[in-house]
Coordinates of C-alpha atoms in Angstrom, one line a residue:
S1 CA -14.9 28.8 24.3
K2 CA -15.2 25.7 26.6
Q3 CA -13.2 23.4 25.0
W4 CA -10.3 25.6 24.2
Y5 CA -10.1 26.7 28.1
Q6 CA -9.6 22.9 29.3
R7 CA -6.8 22.4 27.1
R8 CA -5.4 25.6 28.3
V9 CA -5.6 24.1 31.5
R10 CA -4.6 20.9 31.0
G11 CA -1.3 22.3 29.0
D12 CA -0.6 24.7 32.1
V13 CA -0.9 21.7 34.7
V14 CA 1.5 19.9 32.8
Q15 CA 3.9 22.7 31.9
S16 CA 4.0 23.5 35.9
L17 CA 4.6 19.8 36.8
L18 CA 7.9 20.1 34.3
T19 CA 8.9 23.2 35.8
V20 CA 8.4 22.9 39.3
L21 CA 9.5 19.5 39.8
G22 CA 12.3 19.1 37.4
P23 CA 14.1 15.6 37.6
E24 CA 11.7 14.1 40.5
V25 CA 9.0 13.6 37.2
A26 CA 11.0 10.8 36.0
P27 CA 8.9 7.7 38.3
Y28 CA 6.1 9.6 36.3
T29 CA 7.4 10.0 32.9
D30 CA 4.6 7.3 31.4
Q31 CA 2.1 9.1 32.9
L32 CA 2.9 12.7 31.8
L33 CA 3.7 11.3 28.2
F34 CA 1.0 9.2 27.9
L35 CA -1.3 12.9 29.0
L36 CA 0.8 14.9 26.7
L37 CA 0.1 12.7 23.1
R38 CA -3.8 12.8 25.0
L39 CA -3.5 16.5 24.6
C40 CA -1.4 16.4 21.4
T41 CA -4.6 14.7 19.8
V42 CA -6.9 16.8 21.6
Y43 CA -5.2 20.1 19.2
Q44 CA -5.1 18.2 16.3
R45 CA -8.9 17.5 16.8
A46 CA -9.9 20.9 17.2
G47 CA -7.5 22.2 14.3
E48 CA -5.2 23.7 16.2
S49 CA -0.9 23.3 16.3
P50 CA 0.8 20.8 19.0
A51 CA 3.5 22.7 19.0
R52 CA 3.2 24.0 22.8
V53 CA 2.9 19.8 23.1
D54 CA 6.2 19.1 21.1
R55 CA 7.9 21.6 23.7
M56 CA 6.6 19.8 26.7
I57 CA 8.0 16.6 25.4
E58 CA 11.5 17.8 24.3
Q59 CA 11.1 19.5 28.0
L60 CA 10.6 15.9 29.5
A61 CA 13.2 14.7 27.2
T62 CA 16.3 17.2 28.6
I63 CA 15.1 16.8 32.3
Q64 CA 16.2 13.2 32.2
E65 CA 19.2 14.1 29.7
V66 CA 18.0 12.2 27.0
T67 CA 16.6 13.0 23.5
V68 CA 13.5 12.4 22.5
P69 CA 13.8 9.7 20.5
V70 CA 15.1 7.6 23.3
L71 CA 12.4 9.2 25.6
Y72 CA 9.7 7.4 23.4
E73 CA 12.0 4.2 23.0
R74 CA 12.5 3.6 26.4
H75 CA 8.4 4.1 27.5
A76 CA 7.0 3.6 24.1
G77 CA 6.8 -0.3 25.0
S78 CA 4.5 0.3 28.5
L79 CA 2.2 2.9 26.6
V80 CA 1.0 0.7 23.6
E81 CA 0.5 -1.9 26.8
Q82 CA -1.6 -0.4 28.1
L83 CA -4.0 0.8 24.5
A84 CA -3.4 -3.0 24.3
A85 CA -5.3 -3.6 27.1
Q86 CA -8.4 -2.0 26.3
H87 CA -8.1 -2.2 22.2
H88 CA -10.7 -4.9 21.5
D89 CA -13.5 -2.3 22.5
W90 CA -12.5 0.6 20.6
T91 CA -14.8 2.4 18.0
R92 CA -14.5 5.0 15.6
H93 CA -15.2 7.1 18.4
S94 CA -12.7 6.1 21.0
P95 CA -10.1 8.6 21.9
D96 CA -7.5 5.3 22.3
Q97 CA -7.4 4.8 18.7
N98 CA -6.3 8.4 17.8
L99 CA -3.6 8.3 21.1
F100 CA -2.3 5.0 19.3
G101 CA -1.9 6.5 16.3
E102 CA 0.0 9.6 17.6
L103 CA 2.2 7.5 19.7
L104 CA 2.9 5.1 16.5
L105 CA 4.1 7.7 14.1
R106 CA 6.1 9.5 16.8
S107 CA 7.9 6.5 18.0
G108 CA 7.6 4.0 15.4
P109 CA 10.6 4.7 13.7
T110 CA 13.0 4.3 16.9
C111 CA 11.0 1.6 18.8
G112 CA 11.3 -1.9 17.3
E113 CA 10.5 -3.9 20.2
I114 CA 6.8 -2.5 20.3
M115 CA 5.8 -4.1 17.0
P116 CA 4.6 -7.4 18.2
A117 CA 1.6 -5.1 20.2
V118 CA 1.1 -2.5 17.6
F119 CA 0.4 -5.8 15.1
R120 CA -2.3 -7.4 17.1
I121 CA -3.9 -4.3 17.5
F122 CA -3.7 -3.7 13.9
R123 CA -4.7 -7.4 13.1
D124 CA -8.0 -7.0 15.8
C125 CA -9.1 -3.9 15.1
T126 CA -9.2 -4.5 11.5
T127 CA -11.4 -7.6 11.3
T128 CA -14.1 -7.7 9.6
E129 CA -16.9 -7.3 12.3
K130 CA -14.7 -3.9 13.5
D131 CA -16.6 -0.7 13.0
P132 CA -15.7 0.4 9.1
E133 CA -14.6 3.8 9.5
L134 CA -12.3 2.1 12.7
R135 CA -10.7 0.1 10.0
M136 CA -10.3 2.6 7.6
T137 CA -8.6 4.7 9.9
M138 CA -6.5 1.7 11.0
F139 CA -5.6 1.2 7.3
S140 CA -4.5 4.9 6.7
L141 CA -2.3 4.8 9.9
L142 CA -0.9 1.7 8.8
G143 CA 0.0 3.1 5.3
R144 CA 1.6 6.0 7.1
L145 CA 3.7 3.7 9.3
L146 CA 5.2 1.8 6.2
R147 CA 5.6 5.2 3.8
E148 CA 7.2 7.0 7.0
T149 CA 9.5 4.3 8.7
P150 CA 13.2 4.5 7.7
V151 CA 14.4 1.5 6.0
T152 CA 17.6 1.1 8.2
S153 CA 15.1 1.6 11.5
E154 CA 14.8 -0.9 13.9
A155 CA 10.7 -1.0 13.3
S156 CA 11.6 -1.3 10.2
K157 CA 13.3 -4.8 10.2
Q158 CA 10.0 -5.9 12.9
L159 CA 7.7 -4.8 10.4
S160 CA 9.8 -6.7 7.7
L161 CA 8.9 -9.6 10.1
F162 CA 5.3 -9.4 10.3
S163 CA 5.0 -8.4 6.4
V164 CA 3.4 -11.7 5.6
S165 CA 1.1 -11.4 8.7
I166 CA 0.0 -8.1 8.1
I167 CA -1.5 -9.3 4.3
T168 CA -2.5 -12.6 5.4
E169 CA -4.2 -11.4 8.4
I170 CA -5.1 -7.5 8.0
V171 CA -5.5 -6.8 4.2
T172 CA -6.6 -9.7 2.4
P173 CA -10.0 -10.5 4.3
N174 CA -10.8 -7.0 3.5
L175 CA -10.3 -6.9 0.1
E176 CA -12.5 -9.9 -0.1
W177 CA -15.7 -8.6 -2.3
R178 CA -18.8 -7.4 0.1
A179 CA -21.7 -5.3 -1.2
G180 CA -22.3 -1.7 -0.2
R181 CA -20.3 1.7 -0.7
T182 CA -18.8 1.7 2.6
A183 CA -17.1 -2.1 1.9
G184 CA -16.2 -0.4 -1.0
T185 CA -14.1 2.2 0.5
V186 CA -12.7 -0.1 2.9
R187 CA -11.2 -2.4 0.0
C188 CA -9.8 1.0 -1.3
A189 CA -8.0 1.5 2.3
A190 CA -6.8 -1.9 2.3
I191 CA -5.3 -1.7 -1.2
S192 CA -3.6 1.1 -0.5
A193 CA -1.9 -0.1 2.8
L194 CA -0.9 -3.1 0.7
W195 CA 0.7 -0.6 -1.7
A196 CA 2.3 0.8 1.2
L197 CA 3.7 -2.5 2.0
L198 CA 4.5 -3.5 -1.6
K199 CA 6.6 0.0 -1.9
S200 CA 8.4 0.0 1.2
D201 CA 10.2 -3.3 0.0
L202 CA 9.7 -4.8 3.4
L203 CA 8.0 -7.9 1.9
S204 CA 10.9 -10.7 0.3
R205 CA 10.5 -12.7 -2.2
D206 CA 10.6 -15.7 0.2
G207 CA 7.7 -13.7 2.0
L208 CA 6.1 -13.6 -0.7
K209 CA 5.9 -16.7 -2.1
Q210 CA 4.3 -17.5 0.9
V211 CA 1.0 -15.2 0.1
Q212 CA 1.4 -15.2 -3.6
E213 CA -1.7 -17.2 -4.7
K214 CA -4.3 -15.8 -2.4
L215 CA -2.7 -12.3 -3.1
V216 CA -2.6 -13.1 -7.0
I217 CA -6.2 -14.1 -7.0
Q218 CA -7.7 -11.5 -4.7
L219 CA -5.7 -8.5 -6.8
I220 CA -7.4 -10.3 -9.9
S221 CA -10.8 -9.8 -8.4
N222 CA -10.3 -6.2 -7.1
L223 CA -9.0 -5.1 -10.8
D224 CA -12.9 -4.9 -11.6
D225 CA -14.1 -3.1 -8.3
D226 CA -16.2 -0.5 -9.1
N227 CA -14.2 2.0 -7.2
C228 CA -12.0 3.6 -10.2
A229 CA -9.0 4.2 -7.3
T230 CA -9.4 0.7 -5.9
R231 CA -8.6 -0.7 -9.8
L232 CA -6.2 2.0 -10.4
V233 CA -3.7 1.4 -7.0
C234 CA -4.6 -2.5 -7.6
C235 CA -3.1 -2.5 -11.0
N236 CA 0.2 -0.8 -9.6
C237 CA 0.1 -3.4 -6.7
F238 CA 0.2 -6.2 -9.5
N239 CA 2.7 -4.6 -11.3
L240 CA 5.0 -4.5 -8.2
V241 CA 4.1 -8.3 -7.0
L242 CA 5.1 -9.5 -10.8
K243 CA 8.4 -7.7 -10.4
K244 CA 9.0 -8.6 -6.8
G245 CA 8.0 -11.9 -7.8
G246 CA 10.1 -12.3 -11.1
R247 CA 10.6 -15.8 -12.9
E248 CA 11.3 -17.5 -9.7
C249 CA 7.1 -17.2 -8.3
F250 CA 5.8 -16.8 -12.2
G251 CA 6.3 -19.3 -14.6
P252 CA 4.2 -19.3 -17.7
E253 CA 1.0 -21.2 -16.2
E254 CA 1.1 -18.5 -12.9
L255 CA 1.5 -15.7 -16.0
H256 CA -1.1 -16.9 -18.5
R257 CA -3.7 -16.8 -15.6
T258 CA -2.9 -12.9 -15.1
Y259 CA -3.2 -11.4 -18.5
G260 CA -6.6 -11.9 -19.2
E261 CA -7.8 -9.3 -16.4
L262 CA -5.0 -6.7 -17.7
L263 CA -6.3 -6.9 -21.3
K264 CA -9.7 -6.3 -19.6
R265 CA -8.8 -3.3 -18.1
L266 CA -7.3 -1.6 -21.1
D267 CA -10.9 -0.8 -21.6
D268 CA -11.3 1.5 -18.5
S269 CA -13.0 4.6 -18.4
S270 CA -9.9 5.7 -16.7
D271 CA -7.3 6.6 -18.7
E272 CA -4.7 6.5 -16.0
L273 CA -5.8 3.5 -15.5
R274 CA -5.2 2.4 -18.5
V275 CA -1.4 3.5 -18.3
A276 CA -1.1 1.9 -15.4
V277 CA -2.3 -1.3 -16.8
T278 CA 0.4 -1.4 -19.6
G279 CA 2.9 -1.2 -17.2
A280 CA 1.9 -4.3 -15.6
L281 CA 1.6 -5.8 -19.0
T282 CA 4.9 -4.8 -20.1
T283 CA 6.1 -6.9 -16.5
F284 CA 4.1 -9.4 -17.9
F285 CA 6.2 -10.2 -21.4
S286 CA 9.4 -9.7 -19.2
L287 CA 8.8 -12.5 -16.9
L288 CA 8.1 -14.9 -20.2
P289 CA 11.0 -17.1 -20.3
P290 CA 14.0 -17.7 -23.3
D291 CA 12.5 -20.9 -23.6
Y292 CA 8.7 -20.1 -23.5
H293 CA 7.4 -22.7 -25.7
R294 CA 5.9 -20.0 -28.4
D295 CA 4.1 -22.9 -30.7
L296 CA 2.4 -24.5 -27.8
Y297 CA 1.4 -21.2 -26.2
K298 CA 0.4 -19.5 -30.0
A299 CA -3.2 -18.6 -29.1
H300 CA -2.2 -16.8 -25.5
L301 CA 0.0 -14.2 -27.7
Q302 CA -2.0 -14.4 -30.4
A303 CA -4.3 -13.0 -27.9
L304 CA -2.2 -10.6 -26.3
Y305 CA -1.2 -9.4 -29.6
R306 CA -4.4 -8.5 -31.0
T307 CA -5.8 -6.8 -28.1
L308 CA -2.9 -4.6 -27.7
L309 CA -2.9 -3.6 -31.6
I310 CA -6.5 -2.9 -31.1
H311 CA -5.5 -0.4 -28.1
M312 CA -2.2 1.0 -29.9
D313 CA -4.7 2.8 -32.3
D314 CA -6.8 4.6 -29.3
P315 CA -7.8 8.2 -29.8
N316 CA -5.8 9.4 -27.4
Q317 CA -1.6 9.6 -28.1
A318 CA -0.7 8.6 -24.3
I319 CA -2.5 5.4 -24.6
Q320 CA -1.1 4.6 -28.2
E321 CA 2.3 5.2 -26.9
A322 CA 2.4 3.1 -23.8
V323 CA 0.6 0.1 -25.6
Y324 CA 3.4 0.4 -28.5
G325 CA 6.1 0.6 -25.4
V326 CA 4.0 -3.1 -23.8
L327 CA 4.5 -4.3 -27.5
C328 CA 8.3 -3.3 -27.9
E329 CA 8.9 -5.9 -24.9
G330 CA 5.9 -8.4 -26.4
G331 CA 7.4 -8.7 -29.6
K332 CA 10.8 -9.8 -28.0
V333 CA 8.8 -13.0 -27.6
W334 CA 7.8 -13.7 -31.2
P335 CA 8.8 -11.2 -33.0
A336 CA 7.6 -12.5 -36.7
Y337 CA 4.2 -13.4 -35.4
L338 CA 3.8 -9.6 -33.8
C339 CA 5.1 -8.3 -37.5
E340 CA 2.6 -10.8 -39.2
H341 CA -0.4 -9.2 -36.9
V342 CA 1.3 -5.3 -37.5
E343 CA 1.0 -6.1 -41.1
T344 CA -2.6 -7.8 -41.1
V345 CA -4.0 -4.1 -39.3
K346 CA -1.8 -1.4 -40.0
H347 CA -4.0 -0.2 -43.2
K348 CA -7.0 0.2 -40.6
H349 CA -5.0 2.7 -37.8
R350 CA -5.7 6.0 -37.9
S351 CA -2.1 6.7 -38.0
S352 CA 0.9 3.9 -39.3
L353 CA 3.1 5.7 -37.1
Y354 CA 3.6 2.9 -34.3
C355 CA 3.0 0.3 -36.6
D356 CA 5.7 0.9 -38.7
K357 CA 8.0 1.6 -35.7
L358 CA 7.3 -2.0 -34.7
L359 CA 7.8 -3.6 -38.3
A360 CA 11.3 -1.1 -38.4
K361 CA 12.1 -3.0 -34.8
F362 CA 11.3 -6.4 -35.6
R363 CA 11.1 -7.1 -38.7
D364 CA 14.5 -8.6 -39.4
S365 CA 14.7 -10.3 -36.0
S366 CA 14.4 -14.1 -35.8

């Protein structure tokens, strides 16, 4: 085809330059690397392997007596600045956004100094006024970068410095509810990028404190999203936020504002999500302090115990087991009070197995 021929000719031209000129190509490394990365995206869009391009990049590095990572480290800064100069005009059809992704994934782990420019591109290309498909592409790329950047790299350290800004300026604006299926897909992409950030452990506890209030509100809101995948990832994010924040960030009052929506999700249509919710509820109970005022907060424990015991009688064995695990943690808060509730509902359950196990575990506790 014509496109195949054009790809072949471009590759032949670069290969000839590298072979004939050798070390004399050094002053033109920026241009050649830029061209090779663009050629790589062309191959990938055509469904072809970029192996030939990879070999030419290796040859370019060898000519200059450096490794490929060092080649990127030396030149990624000028390349990303060239892209940043025109990124405001990008749409989903812009070839430069594909080139940005290729450059970032290849050089990200070695190039911490490009992160300020990279952040600006991500921020400006994910504003709510931008093309939804461009935003989804950017969130997918951000997620890959967060997952694939080694935690010991300089790039990872730089990403950590931007973690709060990634949440406040990139993720949370796109988590706000907007009508339409496309808007829902963007929310799912944004929450997936947040999941990658939280899993990467780049966000410190001090950083979480800065974003906690608004982030928790957004997570609670998105637990009720129409998209099941969004609800599931949101629940997992919520669990990680609770774990990362710990008692230092989440006192009883903050925790009390979270469990209502979690309990609602135990009625979700997705069993996978229901099991995920039990993980978040287990974390919730584990964060209640040793001096938790049980009498003062009795109504909260009553709502939790009653609802959980209803779901421990679920037809699905996996749900029963998962809810039993939550109550094993929750029962530590007030063992005698849980036992009262278990005794009240035990005869109504299709099987007394888990009720008996709870009673055996907590009956003799104070």
